[in-house]
Structure formats: C-alpha cells, structure tokens
CSV table of C-alpha atoms and ligand atoms in Angstrom, one decimal:
chain,number,residue,atom,x,y,z
A,3,MET,CA,-38.3,125.0,52.0
A,4,ARG,CA,-40.9,123.2,49.9
A,5,ARG,CA,-44.4,124.7,50.0
A,6,LYS,CA,-47.0,122.0,50.3
A,7,LEU,CA,-49.4,121.5,47.5
A,8,VAL,CA,-52.8,119.9,47.7
A,9,ALA,CA,-54.3,119.2,44.3
A,10,GLY,CA,-57.8,117.9,43.7
A,11,ASN,CA,-58.2,115.4,40.8
A,12,TRP,CA,-61.9,115.5,40.1
A,13,LYS,CA,-61.6,112.7,37.5
A,14,MET,CA,-64.8,112.4,35.4
A,15,HIS,CA,-67.0,114.0,38.0
A,16,GLY,CA,-68.7,117.3,38.2
A,17,ALA,CA,-71.6,119.3,36.8
A,18,LEU,CA,-71.9,123.1,36.4
A,19,HIS,CA,-74.0,123.6,39.5
A,20,GLN,CA,-71.9,121.2,41.7
A,21,ASN,CA,-68.7,122.8,40.6
A,22,SER,CA,-70.0,126.2,41.5
A,23,GLU,CA,-71.1,125.1,45.0
A,24,LEU,CA,-67.8,123.3,45.7
A,25,LEU,CA,-65.6,126.1,44.5
A,26,THR,CA,-67.6,128.8,46.3
A,27,ARG,CA,-66.7,127.0,49.6
A,28,ILE,CA,-63.0,126.5,48.6
A,29,VAL,CA,-62.6,130.0,47.4
A,30,ALA,CA,-64.0,131.4,50.6
A,31,GLU,CA,-61.3,129.6,52.7
A,32,ALA,CA,-58.4,129.7,50.2
A,33,SER,CA,-56.8,132.9,51.4
A,34,GLY,CA,-56.4,131.5,55.0
A,35,LEU,CA,-54.3,128.6,53.8
A,36,LEU,CA,-50.5,128.4,53.7
A,37,CYS,CA,-50.4,125.5,51.3
A,38,GLU,CA,-50.9,125.9,47.6
A,39,ILE,CA,-54.2,124.6,46.3
A,40,ALA,CA,-55.0,123.3,42.8
A,41,VAL,CA,-58.1,121.8,41.2
A,42,CYS,CA,-58.1,119.6,38.1
A,43,PRO,CA,-61.6,119.5,36.7
A,44,PRO,CA,-62.6,117.7,33.4
A,45,TYR,CA,-61.7,119.7,30.3
A,46,PRO,CA,-65.2,121.2,29.6
A,47,TYR,CA,-65.3,122.9,33.0
A,48,LEU,CA,-61.9,124.6,32.8
A,49,ALA,CA,-63.4,127.8,31.7
A,50,GLN,CA,-66.1,127.8,34.4
A,51,VAL,CA,-63.5,126.9,37.1
A,52,ARG,CA,-61.1,129.5,35.8
A,53,SER,CA,-63.8,132.2,36.2
A,54,LEU,CA,-64.8,131.0,39.7
A,55,ILE,CA,-61.2,131.1,41.0
A,56,GLN,CA,-60.2,134.4,39.4
A,57,GLY,CA,-58.2,136.5,41.7
A,58,VAL,CA,-58.0,133.8,44.4
A,59,ALA,CA,-55.0,131.7,45.4
A,60,VAL,CA,-56.3,128.5,43.8
A,61,ALA,CA,-54.5,127.1,40.7
A,62,LEU,CA,-56.1,125.4,37.8
A,63,GLY,CA,-54.9,122.1,36.4
A,64,ALA,CA,-56.0,119.6,33.8
A,65,GLN,CA,-56.1,115.8,34.0
A,66,SER,CA,-54.2,114.9,30.9
A,67,VAL,CA,-52.6,116.5,27.8
A,68,SER,CA,-51.8,115.3,24.3
A,69,GLU,CA,-48.2,114.5,23.5
A,70,HIS,CA,-48.7,116.3,20.2
A,71,PRO,CA,-48.7,120.1,19.8
A,72,SER,CA,-51.6,120.2,17.3
A,73,GLY,CA,-52.9,118.3,14.3
A,74,ALA,CA,-55.4,115.6,13.3
A,75,PHE,CA,-55.8,114.0,16.7
A,76,THR,CA,-59.6,113.8,17.2
A,77,GLY,CA,-60.6,114.0,20.9
A,78,GLU,CA,-57.2,115.2,22.1
A,79,VAL,CA,-56.4,118.5,23.9
A,80,SER,CA,-53.0,120.2,23.5
A,81,GLY,CA,-50.8,121.8,26.1
A,82,SER,CA,-51.1,125.2,24.5
A,83,MET,CA,-54.9,125.0,24.7
A,84,LEU,CA,-54.7,124.2,28.4
A,85,ALA,CA,-52.2,127.1,28.9
A,86,GLU,CA,-54.6,129.4,27.1
A,87,PHE,CA,-57.4,128.4,29.6
A,88,GLY,CA,-55.2,129.4,32.5
A,89,CYS,CA,-53.9,126.0,33.6
A,90,ARG,CA,-50.8,126.0,35.7
A,91,TYR,CA,-50.6,122.2,36.2
A,92,VAL,CA,-51.5,119.1,34.3
A,93,LEU,CA,-51.5,115.5,35.5
A,94,VAL,CA,-49.5,113.1,33.4
A,95,GLY,CA,-49.3,109.3,33.7
A,96,HIS,CA,-52.2,108.9,36.2
A,97,SER,CA,-52.6,105.1,36.8
A,98,GLU,CA,-56.1,105.2,35.3
A,99,ARG,CA,-54.6,106.6,32.1
A,100,ARG,CA,-51.9,104.0,32.2
A,101,ALA,CA,-54.2,101.1,32.9
A,102,LEU,CA,-57.4,102.0,31.0
A,103,PHE,CA,-56.1,104.1,28.1
A,104,GLY,CA,-52.8,102.2,27.4
A,105,GLU,CA,-50.4,105.0,28.3
A,106,THR,CA,-46.9,103.5,28.3
A,107,ASP,CA,-43.9,105.0,30.1
A,108,THR,CA,-42.8,106.4,26.7
A,109,VAL,CA,-46.1,108.1,26.1
A,110,VAL,CA,-46.2,109.5,29.6
A,111,ALA,CA,-42.7,111.0,29.1
A,112,ALA,CA,-43.8,112.5,25.8
A,113,LYS,CA,-46.8,114.1,27.5
A,114,PHE,CA,-44.5,115.4,30.2
A,115,GLU,CA,-42.4,117.0,27.6
A,116,ALA,CA,-45.3,118.5,25.7
A,117,ALA,CA,-46.7,119.9,28.9
A,118,GLN,CA,-43.5,121.7,29.7
A,119,LYS,CA,-43.1,123.0,26.2
A,120,ALA,CA,-46.5,124.6,26.6
A,121,GLY,CA,-45.4,126.2,29.8
A,122,LEU,CA,-47.4,123.9,32.1
A,123,ILE,CA,-46.1,122.2,35.2
A,124,PRO,CA,-46.6,118.4,34.8
A,125,ILE,CA,-47.6,116.4,37.9
A,126,LEU,CA,-46.0,113.1,37.0
A,127,CYS,CA,-48.0,110.2,38.6
A,128,VAL,CA,-46.2,107.0,39.5
A,129,GLY,CA,-47.1,104.0,41.6
A,130,GLU,CA,-47.2,100.3,41.8
A,131,THR,CA,-50.1,97.8,41.6
A,132,LEU,CA,-50.9,95.5,44.5
A,133,SER,CA,-49.3,92.5,42.8
A,134,GLU,CA,-46.1,94.5,42.1
A,135,ARG,CA,-46.0,95.5,45.8
A,136,GLU,CA,-46.6,92.0,47.0
A,137,SER,CA,-43.8,90.7,44.8
A,138,GLY,CA,-41.4,93.3,46.2
A,139,LYS,CA,-41.2,95.4,43.0
A,140,THR,CA,-42.5,98.7,44.3
A,141,GLU,CA,-39.3,100.7,44.1
A,142,PHE,CA,-38.3,99.1,40.8
A,143,VAL,CA,-41.6,100.0,39.2
A,144,VAL,CA,-41.6,103.6,40.5
A,145,ALA,CA,-37.9,104.0,39.5
A,146,ARG,CA,-38.7,102.7,36.0
A,147,GLN,CA,-41.6,105.2,35.6
A,148,LEU,CA,-39.4,108.0,36.8
A,149,SER,CA,-36.5,107.0,34.6
A,150,ALA,CA,-38.7,107.2,31.4
A,151,VAL,CA,-38.8,111.0,32.0
A,152,LEU,CA,-35.3,111.4,33.3
A,153,ASP,CA,-33.8,109.5,30.4
A,154,ARG,CA,-35.7,111.5,27.9
A,155,LEU,CA,-35.4,115.0,29.4
A,156,GLY,CA,-32.6,114.9,32.0
A,157,VAL,CA,-32.9,115.8,35.7
A,158,ALA,CA,-33.2,119.6,35.0
A,159,ALA,CA,-36.8,118.9,33.7
A,160,MET,CA,-37.7,118.0,37.3
A,161,SER,CA,-37.0,121.5,38.5
A,162,SER,CA,-40.4,122.6,37.0
A,163,ALA,CA,-42.4,119.6,37.8
A,164,VAL,CA,-44.2,117.8,40.6
A,165,VAL,CA,-44.2,114.1,41.2
A,166,ALA,CA,-47.2,112.3,42.8
A,167,TYR,CA,-46.7,108.8,44.3
A,168,GLU,CA,-50.0,107.0,44.0
A,169,PRO,CA,-50.0,103.3,44.8
A,170,VAL,CA,-52.6,101.8,42.6
A,171,TRP,CA,-54.0,99.6,45.3
A,172,ALA,CA,-54.7,102.7,47.4
A,173,ILE,CA,-56.7,104.7,44.8
A,174,GLY,CA,-60.4,104.8,45.4
A,175,THR,CA,-60.2,101.8,47.7
A,176,GLY,CA,-60.3,103.4,51.1
A,177,VAL,CA,-57.0,101.6,51.8
A,178,THR,CA,-54.2,104.2,52.3
A,179,ALA,CA,-50.5,103.5,52.3
A,180,SER,CA,-49.3,103.9,55.9
A,181,PRO,CA,-47.3,107.1,56.5
A,182,SER,CA,-44.1,105.0,56.8
A,183,GLN,CA,-44.9,103.0,53.6
A,184,ALA,CA,-45.5,106.2,51.7
A,185,GLN,CA,-42.4,107.9,53.2
A,186,GLU,CA,-40.2,105.0,52.2
A,187,VAL,CA,-41.2,105.4,48.5
A,188,HIS,CA,-41.1,109.2,48.6
A,189,ALA,CA,-37.5,109.0,50.0
A,190,ALA,CA,-36.6,106.5,47.2
A,191,ILE,CA,-38.0,108.9,44.6
A,192,ARG,CA,-36.0,111.8,46.0
A,193,ALA,CA,-32.8,109.7,46.2
A,194,GLN,CA,-33.2,108.7,42.6
A,195,ILE,CA,-33.4,112.3,41.6
A,196,ALA,CA,-30.7,113.4,44.0
A,197,ALA,CA,-28.2,110.9,42.4
A,198,LEU,CA,-28.6,113.1,39.3
A,199,GLY,CA,-29.0,116.5,40.8
A,200,SER,CA,-29.1,117.1,44.6
A,201,GLY,CA,-30.5,120.7,44.3
A,202,VAL,CA,-33.3,119.6,42.0
A,203,ALA,CA,-34.2,116.8,44.4
A,204,ALA,CA,-34.2,119.1,47.5
A,205,ASP,CA,-36.7,121.4,45.8
A,206,LEU,CA,-38.9,118.8,44.2
A,207,ARG,CA,-42.4,118.5,45.6
A,208,ILE,CA,-43.5,114.8,45.9
A,209,LEU,CA,-47.2,114.4,46.6
A,210,TYR,CA,-48.9,111.4,48.0
A,211,GLY,CA,-52.2,110.2,46.5
A,212,GLY,CA,-54.5,107.2,47.3
A,213,SER,CA,-57.4,107.4,49.7
A,214,VAL,CA,-56.2,110.6,51.4
A,215,LYS,CA,-59.0,111.6,53.8
A,216,PRO,CA,-59.5,114.2,56.5
A,217,GLN,CA,-58.6,111.5,59.1
A,218,ASN,CA,-55.2,110.5,57.6
A,219,ALA,CA,-54.0,113.6,55.9
A,220,LYS,CA,-52.1,115.2,58.8
A,221,GLU,CA,-50.0,112.2,59.5
A,222,LEU,CA,-49.2,111.6,55.9
A,223,PHE,CA,-48.2,115.2,55.3
A,224,GLY,CA,-46.1,115.2,58.5
A,225,GLN,CA,-43.6,112.8,56.8
A,226,SER,CA,-40.3,114.5,55.8
A,227,ASP,CA,-40.6,113.7,52.1
A,228,ILE,CA,-44.3,114.1,51.6
A,229,ASP,CA,-45.0,117.6,50.3
A,230,GLY,CA,-48.8,117.5,50.0
A,231,GLY,CA,-51.4,115.3,48.3
A,232,LEU,CA,-53.2,114.5,45.1
A,233,ILE,CA,-56.8,114.0,46.2
A,234,GLY,CA,-59.5,112.1,44.4
A,235,GLY,CA,-62.8,111.3,46.1
A,236,ALA,CA,-62.3,113.7,49.0
A,237,ALA,CA,-61.7,116.6,46.6
A,238,LEU,CA,-65.3,116.5,45.6
A,239,VAL,CA,-66.6,117.2,49.1
A,240,ALA,CA,-65.8,120.8,50.2
A,241,ASP,CA,-65.5,120.0,54.0
A,242,ASP,CA,-63.2,117.1,53.3
A,243,PHE,CA,-61.0,118.9,50.8
A,244,LEU,CA,-60.7,121.9,53.0
A,245,THR,CA,-59.8,119.8,56.1
A,246,ILE,CA,-57.1,118.1,54.0
A,247,CYS,CA,-55.8,121.5,52.9
A,248,HIS,CA,-55.7,122.7,56.5
A,249,ALA,CA,-53.8,119.5,57.4
A,250,ALA,CA,-51.1,120.6,54.9
A,251,ASN,CA,-50.7,124.0,56.6
B,26,13P,P1,-58.7,108.7,45.8
B,26,13P,O1,-58.3,109.9,46.7
B,26,13P,O2,-60.2,108.7,45.5
B,26,13P,O3,-58.2,107.4,46.3
B,26,13P,O4,-58.0,109.0,44.4
B,26,13P,C1,-56.7,109.3,44.3
B,26,13P,C2,-56.3,109.7,43.0
B,26,13P,O5,-56.3,108.9,42.0
B,26,13P,C3,-55.9,111.1,42.7
B,26,13P,O6,-55.3,111.2,41.5
C-alpha cells in the first residue's frame, strides 16, 4: 500500500514572518493527517522551517541540488548540505529548472544520483509542454525524461525515489490535467518502471502536479496511479494546502 504524499513546492516565495504563519497552521493540523506531508522552501529558509516542524510529522525538502558533491561551484548547494539541514526530499528536474536554467535530462539524472548519494530522496519531475501534448508526444517525452535516470542508475534507484508528473501547460495556469488525462500518464510511467522491475513499480509513489487546488484534489488523488500531489501556488495558502492534504487522506 503506497502512502500518499503531498509536497508543497514554495518556489521563490516566502519571507520569515509568512513562513512562520503558514507553518504554524500546517503543524497544528499535521498530526490528524494520514498522508505524508512535505514542504520545500527556498534554501535560506531551510533552517527556519526545520525548527518550526521539529517533532511534527512534516518532512523537509529542497527545490534543487547540485550534481557535484563539493568544490568551486559558486551559488550551488550540495546534497550533503541539504542532508545536514534535515532535508528528506529534494526536487530534481522541475520544468522551471529545465526550461529557465537549461537543465538537460543528463544534468537531471546527475542531480538525482547526487541526491541519493547524499541520502536524500529525489522527487523526479517529468512532464510535457503544451505543444508536445498537442503533437501526441506526451508519453514519448515523459518516457525519455524517465529513461535518462533509469539508463544511468538502473531501476533499483527508483526504490528510494518519488516521481512527479507535472504537465508544463498545467503549472501555474489554473488549467489542470483532467483526472483521466493524469491517470493515463501515471499508468504509463508505472508501466515503464514495471517493465524493468515490477516490485519497484508497485511501491513507487507518483505525484501529480499542475494547478492542484482544493476543488480538484480529491478526484485527482482518487485515481489508481496517483499517489499524492506536488503543489505550487496552493501550498502558500494554509487553508488550501490543508484541504488538499485532507483530500489525500
Ligand atoms: P502550481 O500548483 O502553482 O500549478 O505549481 C505546480 C508546480 O510546479 C509544483 O512543483
């Protein structure tokens, strides 16, 4: 039985006082939830968030990680640094990193590996653009993104990882993939992994991300291959995030 995971990706949002208000609400309700909850704040707030969630069933995650373990890489943050700050999860290959910061499939796979080497659980983000969907390439693109990691590390690497399917056209647009559209891609992802290792595929959590809101979360999370959500905008509003967490219960 896969335990549902709801992770908040704060992106480049937050401020000390806002984080504190948001987490006070989340922490107060976290113990009543059956799903696992994670929050991924910007790097400078990891220490603050860590102290606010201490002793509570909320996991900490980061939004990116360097593919290098250490060295002369100005502006980068290594996996071991994130682990030292109490991170359990780290996003790799978010579409904004791919599109705006030039992260290729190869770089994403290297970051995935670096995360696991540091003891972190990578949340591998995959997803197609609107033009890729409209030209019928959705499953091809997602399979290619997944293969970059599978070819580099083998299917066993997926036993301590999470995958997030985030169609680029649904991110921050208010347009959500329909539950059946999402389920179709989630099932394809699981089938690709199952072809290499059925046990790994059965246990793998595949999250959906892209305009998840209180109004659509329950139906999305009710699909057989959707194991929770990666939440952007709604993760910054306590009521919305908590309603989404309850929908995963
Ligand atoms: P939104 O929920 O704001 O669409 O963002 C989704 C996302 O990119 C989460 O990583």
